PDB file of C-alpha atoms and ligand atoms in Angstrom:
ATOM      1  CA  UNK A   1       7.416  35.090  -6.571  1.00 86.00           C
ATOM      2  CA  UNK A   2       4.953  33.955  -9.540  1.00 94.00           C
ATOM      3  CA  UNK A   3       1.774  33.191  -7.843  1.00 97.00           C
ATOM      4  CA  UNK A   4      -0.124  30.997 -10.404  1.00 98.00           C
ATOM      5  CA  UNK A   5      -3.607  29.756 -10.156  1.00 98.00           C
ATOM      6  CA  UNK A   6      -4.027  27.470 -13.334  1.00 98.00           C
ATOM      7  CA  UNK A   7      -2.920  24.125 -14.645  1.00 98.00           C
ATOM      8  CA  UNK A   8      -1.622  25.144 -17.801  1.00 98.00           C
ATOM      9  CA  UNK A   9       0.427  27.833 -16.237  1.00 98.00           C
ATOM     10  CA  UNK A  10       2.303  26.364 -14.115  1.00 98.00           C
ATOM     11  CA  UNK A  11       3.088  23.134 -16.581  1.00 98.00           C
ATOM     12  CA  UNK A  12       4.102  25.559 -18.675  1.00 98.00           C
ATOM     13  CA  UNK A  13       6.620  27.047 -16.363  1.00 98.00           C
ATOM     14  CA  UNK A  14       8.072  23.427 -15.186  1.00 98.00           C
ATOM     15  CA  UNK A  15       8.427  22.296 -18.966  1.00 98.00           C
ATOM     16  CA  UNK A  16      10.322  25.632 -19.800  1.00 98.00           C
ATOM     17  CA  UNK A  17      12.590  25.252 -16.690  1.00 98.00           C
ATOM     18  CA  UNK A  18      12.864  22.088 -17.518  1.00 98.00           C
ATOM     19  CA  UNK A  19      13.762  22.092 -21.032  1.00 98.00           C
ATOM     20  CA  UNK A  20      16.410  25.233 -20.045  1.00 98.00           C
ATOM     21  CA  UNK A  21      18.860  22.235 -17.845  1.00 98.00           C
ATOM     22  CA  UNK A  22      17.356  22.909 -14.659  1.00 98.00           C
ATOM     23  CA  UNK A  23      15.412  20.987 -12.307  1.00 98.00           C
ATOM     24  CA  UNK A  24      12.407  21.217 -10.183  1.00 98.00           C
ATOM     25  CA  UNK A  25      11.640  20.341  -7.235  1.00 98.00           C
ATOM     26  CA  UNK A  26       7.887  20.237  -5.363  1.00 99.00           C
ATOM     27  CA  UNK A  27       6.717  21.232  -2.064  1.00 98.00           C
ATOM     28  CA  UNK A  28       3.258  20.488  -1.352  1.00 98.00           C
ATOM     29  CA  UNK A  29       1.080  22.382   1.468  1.00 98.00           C
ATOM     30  CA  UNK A  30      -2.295  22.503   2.432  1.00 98.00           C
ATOM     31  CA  UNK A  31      -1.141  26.282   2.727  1.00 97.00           C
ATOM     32  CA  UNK A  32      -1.164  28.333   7.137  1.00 96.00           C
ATOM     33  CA  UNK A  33       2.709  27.618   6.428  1.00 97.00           C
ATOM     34  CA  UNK A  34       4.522  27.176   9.727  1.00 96.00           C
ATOM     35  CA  UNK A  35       8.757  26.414   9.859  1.00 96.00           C
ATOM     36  CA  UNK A  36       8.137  22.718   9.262  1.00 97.00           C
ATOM     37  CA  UNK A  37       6.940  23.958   5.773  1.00 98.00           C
ATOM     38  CA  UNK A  38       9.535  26.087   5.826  1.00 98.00           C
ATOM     39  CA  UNK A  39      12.364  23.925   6.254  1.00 98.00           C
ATOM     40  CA  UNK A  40      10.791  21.642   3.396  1.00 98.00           C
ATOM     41  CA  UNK A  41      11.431  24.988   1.400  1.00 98.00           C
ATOM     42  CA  UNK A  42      15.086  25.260   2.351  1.00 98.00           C
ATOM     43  CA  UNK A  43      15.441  21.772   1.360  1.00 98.00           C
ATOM     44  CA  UNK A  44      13.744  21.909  -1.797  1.00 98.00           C
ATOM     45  CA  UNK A  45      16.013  25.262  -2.528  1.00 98.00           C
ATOM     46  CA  UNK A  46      19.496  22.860  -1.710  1.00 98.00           C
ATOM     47  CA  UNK A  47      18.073  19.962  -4.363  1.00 98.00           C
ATOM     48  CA  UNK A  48      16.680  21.936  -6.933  1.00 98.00           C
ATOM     49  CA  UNK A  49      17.539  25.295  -9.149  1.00 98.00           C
ATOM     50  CA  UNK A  50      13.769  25.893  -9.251  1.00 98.00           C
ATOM     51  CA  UNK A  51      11.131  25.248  -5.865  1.00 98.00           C
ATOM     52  CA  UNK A  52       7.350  25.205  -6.371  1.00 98.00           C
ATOM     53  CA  UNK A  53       5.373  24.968  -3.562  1.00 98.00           C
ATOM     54  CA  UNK A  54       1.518  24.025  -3.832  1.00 98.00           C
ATOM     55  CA  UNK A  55      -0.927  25.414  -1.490  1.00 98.00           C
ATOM     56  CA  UNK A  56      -4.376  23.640  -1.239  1.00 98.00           C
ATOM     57  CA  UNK A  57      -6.825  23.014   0.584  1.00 98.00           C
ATOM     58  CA  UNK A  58      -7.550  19.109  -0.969  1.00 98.00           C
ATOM     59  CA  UNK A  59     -11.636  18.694   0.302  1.00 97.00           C
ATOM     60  CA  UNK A  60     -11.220  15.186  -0.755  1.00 97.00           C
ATOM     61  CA  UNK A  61      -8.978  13.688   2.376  1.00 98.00           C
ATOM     62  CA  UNK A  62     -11.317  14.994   4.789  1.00 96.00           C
ATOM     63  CA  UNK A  63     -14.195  13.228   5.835  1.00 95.00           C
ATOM     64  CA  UNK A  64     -17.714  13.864   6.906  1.00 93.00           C
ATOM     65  CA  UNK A  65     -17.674  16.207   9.995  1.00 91.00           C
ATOM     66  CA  UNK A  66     -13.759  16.483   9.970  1.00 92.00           C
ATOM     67  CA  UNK A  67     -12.576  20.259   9.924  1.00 91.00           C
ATOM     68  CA  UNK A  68     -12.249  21.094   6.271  1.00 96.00           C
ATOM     69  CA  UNK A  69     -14.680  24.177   6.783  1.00 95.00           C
ATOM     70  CA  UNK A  70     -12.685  25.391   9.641  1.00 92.00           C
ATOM     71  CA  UNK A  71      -9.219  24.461   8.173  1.00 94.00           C
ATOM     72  CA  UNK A  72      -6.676  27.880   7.993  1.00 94.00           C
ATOM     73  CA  UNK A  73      -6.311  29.289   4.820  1.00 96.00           C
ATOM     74  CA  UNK A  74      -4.095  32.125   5.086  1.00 96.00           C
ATOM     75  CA  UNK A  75      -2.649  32.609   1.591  1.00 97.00           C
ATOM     76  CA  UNK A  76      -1.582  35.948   1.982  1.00 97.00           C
ATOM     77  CA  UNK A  77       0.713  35.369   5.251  1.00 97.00           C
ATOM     78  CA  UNK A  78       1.571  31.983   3.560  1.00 98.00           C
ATOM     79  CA  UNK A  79       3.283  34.029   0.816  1.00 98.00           C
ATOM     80  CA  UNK A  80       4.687  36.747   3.082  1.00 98.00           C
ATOM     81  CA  UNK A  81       6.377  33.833   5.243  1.00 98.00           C
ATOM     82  CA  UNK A  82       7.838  31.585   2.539  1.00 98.00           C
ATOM     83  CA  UNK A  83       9.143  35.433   0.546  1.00 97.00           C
ATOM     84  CA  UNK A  84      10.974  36.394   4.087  1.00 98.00           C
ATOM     85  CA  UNK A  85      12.853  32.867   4.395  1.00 97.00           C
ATOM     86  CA  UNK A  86      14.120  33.136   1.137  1.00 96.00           C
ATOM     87  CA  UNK A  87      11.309  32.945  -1.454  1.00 97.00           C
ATOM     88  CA  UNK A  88      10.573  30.346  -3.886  1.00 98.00           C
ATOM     89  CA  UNK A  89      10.055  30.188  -7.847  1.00 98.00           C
ATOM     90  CA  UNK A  90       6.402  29.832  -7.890  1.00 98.00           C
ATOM     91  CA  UNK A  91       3.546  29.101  -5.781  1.00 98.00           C
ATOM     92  CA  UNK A  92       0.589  27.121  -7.596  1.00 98.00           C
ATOM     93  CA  UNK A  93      -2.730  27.223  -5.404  1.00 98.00           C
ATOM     94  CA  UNK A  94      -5.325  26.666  -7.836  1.00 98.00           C
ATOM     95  CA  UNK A  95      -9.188  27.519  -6.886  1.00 97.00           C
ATOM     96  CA  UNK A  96     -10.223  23.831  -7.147  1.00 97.00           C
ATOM     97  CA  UNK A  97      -8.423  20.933  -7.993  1.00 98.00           C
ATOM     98  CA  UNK A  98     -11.719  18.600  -9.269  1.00 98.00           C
ATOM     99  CA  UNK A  99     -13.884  19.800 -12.201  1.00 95.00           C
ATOM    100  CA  UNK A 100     -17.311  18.565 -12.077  1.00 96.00           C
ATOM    101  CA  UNK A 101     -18.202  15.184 -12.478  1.00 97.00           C
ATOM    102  CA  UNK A 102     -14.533  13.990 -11.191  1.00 97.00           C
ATOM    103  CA  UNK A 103     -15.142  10.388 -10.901  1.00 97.00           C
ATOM    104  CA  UNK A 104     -11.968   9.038 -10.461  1.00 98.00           C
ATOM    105  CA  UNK A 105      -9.624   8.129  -7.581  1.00 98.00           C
ATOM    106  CA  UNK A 106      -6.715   6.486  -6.360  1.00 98.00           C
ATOM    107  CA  UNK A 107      -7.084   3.814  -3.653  1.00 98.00           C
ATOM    108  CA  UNK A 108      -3.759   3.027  -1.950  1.00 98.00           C
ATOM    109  CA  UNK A 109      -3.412  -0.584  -0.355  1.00 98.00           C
ATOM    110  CA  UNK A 110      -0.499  -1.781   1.373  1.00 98.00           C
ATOM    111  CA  UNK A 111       1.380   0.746   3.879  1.00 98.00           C
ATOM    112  CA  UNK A 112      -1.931   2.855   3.847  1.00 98.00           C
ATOM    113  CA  UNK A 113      -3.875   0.034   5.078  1.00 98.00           C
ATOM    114  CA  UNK A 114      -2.978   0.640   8.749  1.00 98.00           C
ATOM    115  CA  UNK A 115      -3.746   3.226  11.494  1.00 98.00           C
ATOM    116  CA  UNK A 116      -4.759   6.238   9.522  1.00 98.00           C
ATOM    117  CA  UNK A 117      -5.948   4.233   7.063  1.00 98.00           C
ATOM    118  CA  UNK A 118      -8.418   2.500  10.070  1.00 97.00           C
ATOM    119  CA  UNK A 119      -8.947   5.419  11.605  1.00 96.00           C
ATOM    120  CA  UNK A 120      -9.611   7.545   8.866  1.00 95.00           C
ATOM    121  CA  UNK A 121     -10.212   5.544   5.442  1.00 94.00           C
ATOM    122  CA  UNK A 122     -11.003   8.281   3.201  1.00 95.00           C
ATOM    123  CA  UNK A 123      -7.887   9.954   3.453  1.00 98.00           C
ATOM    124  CA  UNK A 124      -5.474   8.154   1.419  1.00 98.00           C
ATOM    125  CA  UNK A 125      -7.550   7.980  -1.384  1.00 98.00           C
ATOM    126  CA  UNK A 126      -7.957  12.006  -0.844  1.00 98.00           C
ATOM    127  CA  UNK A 127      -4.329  12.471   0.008  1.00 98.00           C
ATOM    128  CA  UNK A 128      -3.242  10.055  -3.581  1.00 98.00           C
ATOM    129  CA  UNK A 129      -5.498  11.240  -5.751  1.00 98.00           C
ATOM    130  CA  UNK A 130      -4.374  15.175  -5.361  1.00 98.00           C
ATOM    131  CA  UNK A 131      -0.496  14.414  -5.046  1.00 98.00           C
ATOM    132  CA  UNK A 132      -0.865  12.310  -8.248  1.00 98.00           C
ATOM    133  CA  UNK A 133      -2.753  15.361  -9.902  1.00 98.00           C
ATOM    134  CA  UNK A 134      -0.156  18.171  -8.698  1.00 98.00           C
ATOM    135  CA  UNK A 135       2.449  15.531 -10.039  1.00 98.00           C
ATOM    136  CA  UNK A 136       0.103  15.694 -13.581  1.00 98.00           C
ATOM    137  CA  UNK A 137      -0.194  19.545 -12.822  1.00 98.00           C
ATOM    138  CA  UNK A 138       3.792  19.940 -11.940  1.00 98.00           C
ATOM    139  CA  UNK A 139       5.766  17.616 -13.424  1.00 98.00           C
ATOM    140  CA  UNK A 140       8.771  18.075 -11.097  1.00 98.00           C
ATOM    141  CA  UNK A 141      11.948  16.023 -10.789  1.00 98.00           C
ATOM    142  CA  UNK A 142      11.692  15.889  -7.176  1.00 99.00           C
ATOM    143  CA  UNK A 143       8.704  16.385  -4.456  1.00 98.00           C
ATOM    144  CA  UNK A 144       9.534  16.734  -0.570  1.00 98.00           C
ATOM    145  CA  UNK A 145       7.568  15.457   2.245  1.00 98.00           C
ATOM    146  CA  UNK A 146       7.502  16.127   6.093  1.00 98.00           C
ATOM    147  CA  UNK A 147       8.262  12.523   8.027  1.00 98.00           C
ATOM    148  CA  UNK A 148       5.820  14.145  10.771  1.00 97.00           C
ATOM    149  CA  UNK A 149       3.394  12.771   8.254  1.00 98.00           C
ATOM    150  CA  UNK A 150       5.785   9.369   7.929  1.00 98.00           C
ATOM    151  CA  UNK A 151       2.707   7.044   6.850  1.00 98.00           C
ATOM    152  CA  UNK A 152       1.670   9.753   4.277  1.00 98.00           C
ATOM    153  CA  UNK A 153       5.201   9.905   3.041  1.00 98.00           C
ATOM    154  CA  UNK A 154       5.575   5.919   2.447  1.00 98.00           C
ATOM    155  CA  UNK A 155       2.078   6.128   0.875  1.00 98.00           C
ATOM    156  CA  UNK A 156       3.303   8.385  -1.927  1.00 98.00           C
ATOM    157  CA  UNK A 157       6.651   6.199  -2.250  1.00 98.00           C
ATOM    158  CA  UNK A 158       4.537   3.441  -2.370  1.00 98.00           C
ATOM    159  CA  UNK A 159       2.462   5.167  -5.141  1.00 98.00           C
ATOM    160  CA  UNK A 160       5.131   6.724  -6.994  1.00 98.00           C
ATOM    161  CA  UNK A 161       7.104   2.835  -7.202  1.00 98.00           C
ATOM    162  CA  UNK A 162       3.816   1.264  -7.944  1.00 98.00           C
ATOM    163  CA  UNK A 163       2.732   3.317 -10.828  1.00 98.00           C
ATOM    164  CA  UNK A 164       5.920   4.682 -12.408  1.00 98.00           C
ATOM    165  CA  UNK A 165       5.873   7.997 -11.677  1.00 98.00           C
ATOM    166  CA  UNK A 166       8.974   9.931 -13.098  1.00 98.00           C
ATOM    167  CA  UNK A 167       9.774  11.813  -9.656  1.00 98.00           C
ATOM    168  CA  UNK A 168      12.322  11.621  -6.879  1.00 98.00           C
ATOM    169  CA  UNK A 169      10.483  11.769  -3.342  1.00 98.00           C
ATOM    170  CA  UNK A 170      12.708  12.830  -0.404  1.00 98.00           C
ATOM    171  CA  UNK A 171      11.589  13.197   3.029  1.00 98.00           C
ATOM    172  CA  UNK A 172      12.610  16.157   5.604  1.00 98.00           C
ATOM    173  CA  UNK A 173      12.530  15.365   9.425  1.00 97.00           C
ATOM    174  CA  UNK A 174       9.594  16.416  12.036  1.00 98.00           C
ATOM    175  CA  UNK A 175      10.436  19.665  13.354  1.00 97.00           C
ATOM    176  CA  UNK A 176       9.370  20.843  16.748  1.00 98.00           C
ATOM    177  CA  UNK A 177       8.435  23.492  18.857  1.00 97.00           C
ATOM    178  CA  UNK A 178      11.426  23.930  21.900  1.00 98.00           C
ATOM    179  CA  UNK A 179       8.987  21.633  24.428  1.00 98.00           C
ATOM    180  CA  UNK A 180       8.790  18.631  21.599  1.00 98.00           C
ATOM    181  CA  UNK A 181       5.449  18.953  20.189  1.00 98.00           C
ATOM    182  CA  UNK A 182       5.963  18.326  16.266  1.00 98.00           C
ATOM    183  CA  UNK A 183       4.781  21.268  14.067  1.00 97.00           C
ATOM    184  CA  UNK A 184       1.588  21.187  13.198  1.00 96.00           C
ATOM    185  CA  UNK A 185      -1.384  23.615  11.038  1.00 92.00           C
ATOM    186  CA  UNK A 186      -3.984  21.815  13.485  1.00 92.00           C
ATOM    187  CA  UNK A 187      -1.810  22.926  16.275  1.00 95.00           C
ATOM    188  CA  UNK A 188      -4.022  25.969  16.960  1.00 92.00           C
ATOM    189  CA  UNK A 189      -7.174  24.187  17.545  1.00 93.00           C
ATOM    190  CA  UNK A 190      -5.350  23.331  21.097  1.00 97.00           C
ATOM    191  CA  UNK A 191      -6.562  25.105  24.117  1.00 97.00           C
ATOM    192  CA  UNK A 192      -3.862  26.781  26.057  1.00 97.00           C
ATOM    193  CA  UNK A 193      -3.986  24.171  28.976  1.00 97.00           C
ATOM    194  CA  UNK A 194      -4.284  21.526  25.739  1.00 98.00           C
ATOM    195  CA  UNK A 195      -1.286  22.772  24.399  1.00 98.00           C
ATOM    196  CA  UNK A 196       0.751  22.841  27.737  1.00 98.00           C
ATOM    197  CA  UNK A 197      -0.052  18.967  27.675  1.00 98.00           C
ATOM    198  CA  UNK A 198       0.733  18.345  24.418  1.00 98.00           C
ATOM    199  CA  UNK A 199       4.255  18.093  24.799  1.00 98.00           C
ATOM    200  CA  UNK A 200       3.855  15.082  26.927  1.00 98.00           C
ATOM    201  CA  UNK A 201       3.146  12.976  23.456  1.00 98.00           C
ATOM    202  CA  UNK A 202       6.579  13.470  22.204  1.00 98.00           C
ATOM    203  CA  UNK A 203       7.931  12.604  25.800  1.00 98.00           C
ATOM    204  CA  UNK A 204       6.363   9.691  26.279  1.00 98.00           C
ATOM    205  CA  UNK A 205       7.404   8.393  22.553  1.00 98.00           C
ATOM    206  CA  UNK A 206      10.849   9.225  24.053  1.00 98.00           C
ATOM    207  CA  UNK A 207      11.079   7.516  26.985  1.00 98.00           C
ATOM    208  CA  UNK A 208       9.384   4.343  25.817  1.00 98.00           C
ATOM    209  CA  UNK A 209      11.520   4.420  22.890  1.00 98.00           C
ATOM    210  CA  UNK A 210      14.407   4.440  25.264  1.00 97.00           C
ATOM    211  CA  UNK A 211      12.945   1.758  27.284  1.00 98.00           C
ATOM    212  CA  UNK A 212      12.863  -0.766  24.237  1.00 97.00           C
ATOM    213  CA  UNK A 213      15.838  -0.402  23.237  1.00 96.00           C
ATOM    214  CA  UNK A 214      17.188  -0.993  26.873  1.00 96.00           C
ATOM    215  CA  UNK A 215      15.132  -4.109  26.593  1.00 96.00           C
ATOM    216  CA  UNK A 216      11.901  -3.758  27.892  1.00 97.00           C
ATOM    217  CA  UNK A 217       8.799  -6.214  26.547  1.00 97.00           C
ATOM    218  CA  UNK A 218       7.417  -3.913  23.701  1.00 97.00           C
ATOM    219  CA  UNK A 219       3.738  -3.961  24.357  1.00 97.00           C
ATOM    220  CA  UNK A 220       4.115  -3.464  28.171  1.00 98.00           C
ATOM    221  CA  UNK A 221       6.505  -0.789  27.684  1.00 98.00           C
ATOM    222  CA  UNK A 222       3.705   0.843  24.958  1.00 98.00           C
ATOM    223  CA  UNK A 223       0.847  -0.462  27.289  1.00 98.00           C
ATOM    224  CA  UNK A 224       2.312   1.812  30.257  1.00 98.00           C
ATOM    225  CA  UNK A 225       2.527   5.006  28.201  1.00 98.00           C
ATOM    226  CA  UNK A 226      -0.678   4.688  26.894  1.00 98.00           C
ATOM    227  CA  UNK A 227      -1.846   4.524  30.262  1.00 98.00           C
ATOM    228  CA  UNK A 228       0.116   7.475  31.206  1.00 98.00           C
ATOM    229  CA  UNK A 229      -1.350   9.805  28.733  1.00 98.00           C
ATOM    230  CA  UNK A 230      -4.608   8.545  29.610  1.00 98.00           C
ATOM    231  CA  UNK A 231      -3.977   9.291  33.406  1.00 98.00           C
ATOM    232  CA  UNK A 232      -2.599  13.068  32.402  1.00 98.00           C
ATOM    233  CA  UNK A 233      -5.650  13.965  30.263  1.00 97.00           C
ATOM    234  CA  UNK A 234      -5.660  12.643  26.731  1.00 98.00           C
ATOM    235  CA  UNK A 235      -8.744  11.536  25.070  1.00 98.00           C
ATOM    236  CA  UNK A 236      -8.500   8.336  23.004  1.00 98.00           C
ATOM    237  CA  UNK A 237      -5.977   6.882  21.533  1.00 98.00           C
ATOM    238  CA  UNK A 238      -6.603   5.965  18.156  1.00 98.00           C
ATOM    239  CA  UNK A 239      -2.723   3.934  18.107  1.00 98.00           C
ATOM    240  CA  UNK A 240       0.755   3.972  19.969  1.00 98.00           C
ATOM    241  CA  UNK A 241       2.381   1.421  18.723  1.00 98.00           C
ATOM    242  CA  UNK A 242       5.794   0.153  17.310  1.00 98.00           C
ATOM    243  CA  UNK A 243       6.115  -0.359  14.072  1.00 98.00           C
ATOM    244  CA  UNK A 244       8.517  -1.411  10.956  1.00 97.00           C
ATOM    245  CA  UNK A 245       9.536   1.952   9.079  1.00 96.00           C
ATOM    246  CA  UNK A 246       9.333   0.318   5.713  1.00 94.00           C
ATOM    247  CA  UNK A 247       6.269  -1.658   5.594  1.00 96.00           C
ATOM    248  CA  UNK A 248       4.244  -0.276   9.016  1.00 98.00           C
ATOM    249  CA  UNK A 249       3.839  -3.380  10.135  1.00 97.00           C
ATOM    250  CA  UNK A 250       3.143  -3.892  14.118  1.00 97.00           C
ATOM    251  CA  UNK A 251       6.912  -4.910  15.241  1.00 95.00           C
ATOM    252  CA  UNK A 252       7.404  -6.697  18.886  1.00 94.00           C
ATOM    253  CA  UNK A 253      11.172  -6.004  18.801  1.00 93.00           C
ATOM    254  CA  UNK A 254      13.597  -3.309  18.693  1.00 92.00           C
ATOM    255  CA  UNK A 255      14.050  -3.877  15.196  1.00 91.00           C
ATOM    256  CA  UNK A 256      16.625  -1.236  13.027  1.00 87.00           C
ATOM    257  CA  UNK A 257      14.726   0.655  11.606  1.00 91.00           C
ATOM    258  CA  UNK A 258      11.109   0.679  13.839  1.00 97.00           C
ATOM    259  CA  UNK A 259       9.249   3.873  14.497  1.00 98.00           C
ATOM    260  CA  UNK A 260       6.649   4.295  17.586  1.00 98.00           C
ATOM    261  CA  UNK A 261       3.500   5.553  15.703  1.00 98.00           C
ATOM    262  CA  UNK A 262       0.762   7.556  17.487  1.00 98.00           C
ATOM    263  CA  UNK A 263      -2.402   8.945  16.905  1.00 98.00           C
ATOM    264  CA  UNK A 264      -4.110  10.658  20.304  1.00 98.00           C
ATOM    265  CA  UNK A 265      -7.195  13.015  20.995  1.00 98.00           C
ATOM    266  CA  UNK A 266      -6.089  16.166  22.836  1.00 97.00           C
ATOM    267  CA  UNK A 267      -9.602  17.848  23.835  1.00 95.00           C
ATOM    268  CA  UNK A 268     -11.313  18.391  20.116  1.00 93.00           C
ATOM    269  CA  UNK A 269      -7.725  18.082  18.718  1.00 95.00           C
ATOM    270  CA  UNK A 270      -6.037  14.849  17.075  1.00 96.00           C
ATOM    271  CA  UNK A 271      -2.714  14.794  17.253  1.00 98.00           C
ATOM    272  CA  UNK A 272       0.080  12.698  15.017  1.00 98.00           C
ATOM    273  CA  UNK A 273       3.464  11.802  15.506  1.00 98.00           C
ATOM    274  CA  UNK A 274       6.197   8.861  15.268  1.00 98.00           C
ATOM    275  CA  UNK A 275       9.505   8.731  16.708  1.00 98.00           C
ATOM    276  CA  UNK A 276      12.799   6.403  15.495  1.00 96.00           C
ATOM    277  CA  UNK A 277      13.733   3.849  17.757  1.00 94.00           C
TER     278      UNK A 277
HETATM  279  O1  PAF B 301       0.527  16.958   4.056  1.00 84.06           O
HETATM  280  C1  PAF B 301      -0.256  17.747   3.480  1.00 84.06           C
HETATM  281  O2  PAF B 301      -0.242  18.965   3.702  1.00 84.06           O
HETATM  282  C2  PAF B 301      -1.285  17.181   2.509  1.00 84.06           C
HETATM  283  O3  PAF B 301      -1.723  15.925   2.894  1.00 84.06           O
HETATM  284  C3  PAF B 301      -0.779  17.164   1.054  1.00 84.06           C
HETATM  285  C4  PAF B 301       0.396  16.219   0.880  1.00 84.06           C
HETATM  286  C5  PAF B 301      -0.385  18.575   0.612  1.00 84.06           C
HETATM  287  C6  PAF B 301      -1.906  16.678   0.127  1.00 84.06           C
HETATM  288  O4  PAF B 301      -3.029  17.502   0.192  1.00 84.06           O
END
């Protein structure tokens, strides 16, 4: 596996894949790869003769006292797992994405208006801004996303329909440890009686899932849960809601294609995760 660290490198090896018939496809990490990243990979390998995965560490969607200091990098056992599952083509992780005096950013409206984009509002602009600039970077015909990040994943559609952008974006479903809880990097911030709790997240998006479409009144139905994972330990909830899959907005009916969307403090840990109706 080519491990490249510059721009021009690793344009240069799209463009000459590219201009040889084949096509490329995208994977981009924030690097400590776990099998969610993983089964991106696999993906990637089934769509595309050539698979690039990008591993960085983007300081620009984290905010002020959020845990980009304490954030894994682990490039070496990044590499070691994606070579034993099969490899890929290339891996670009370039020192720094931002020369000095960047100046310039994308600011997503519309689906990354809501709950992260309330509870954290630098991070679509962060997230935006360095996907548009590996897109720049790597030219690819395709890029894969994780739907464990679903709002992140209809941001980029979003951007990628709004501005034109010559790529294909497909979307790979959560996967989960055995007990439910949705892979995760931040994961290993839990405590061990935090992460025997954790679980409970998943369940309860489960079960009140169920209950909706059985015909329970949405926000009592969500209202209960909440409570629930208040009464077994979570912190606060930042959202549990139901909402529309295409355009995230709050839905009070067991519409088609509704997710339940959550956001919940476990301990120092924050936890995301949606589930289809
Ligand atoms: O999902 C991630 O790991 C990151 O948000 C991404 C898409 C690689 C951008 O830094």
């Amino acid at each position: 596996m080519n491990i490249l660290h510059q721009k021009t490198d690793i344009t240069a090896n799209t463009k000459k894949w590219q201009q040889a018939g084949e096509t490329v496809c995208l994977v981009p990490t924030m690097g400590n790869i776990h099998s969610g990243h993983l089964a991106l990979i696999a993906k990637a390998r089934q769509t595309a003769s050539r698979v690039i995965v990008s591993i960085y560490v983007n300081p620009t969607q984290f905010g002020a006292g959020e845990d980009f200091d304490h954030y894994p990098r682990t490039l070496d056992s990044d590499c070691a797992a994606i070579e034993a599952s099969g490899g890929c083509d290339a891996i670009y992780t370039p020192a720094s994405m931002y020369e000095d005096g960047h100046a310039t950013s994308i600011v997503p409206g519309g689906v990354a208006t809501p709950m992260e984009g309330e509870a954290r509002p630098h991070f679509f602009t962060g997230v935006a801004t360095v996907v548009l600039k590996l897109f720049t970077h790597i030219p690819a015909d395709f890029a894969i996303f994780g739907e464990k990040d679903f709002q992140q994943l209809e941001v980029i559609r979003q951007m990628v329909r709004d501005l034109d952008l010559p790529v294909q974006i497909l979307a790979h479903s959560t996967i989960r440890e055995a007990d439910g809880l949705a892979l995760s990097s931040r994961n290993h911030y839990l405590s061990p009686a935090d992460r025997k709790l954790a679980p409970l997240l998943y369940a309860e998006m489960q079960v009140t899932a169920t209950q909706i479409k059985d015909g329970a009144p949405v926000e009592a139905a969500l209202e209960k849960a909440r409570n629930r994972l208040t009464e077994a330990g979570f912190g606060a909830i930042d959202y549990f809601d139901l909402r529309r899959a295409d355009d995230l907005q709050i839905c009070r009916f067991a519409a088609p294609h509704s997710r339940i969307f959550a956001a919940v403090w476990l301990g120092s840990t924050r936890l995301i995760d949606n589930h289809p109706l």
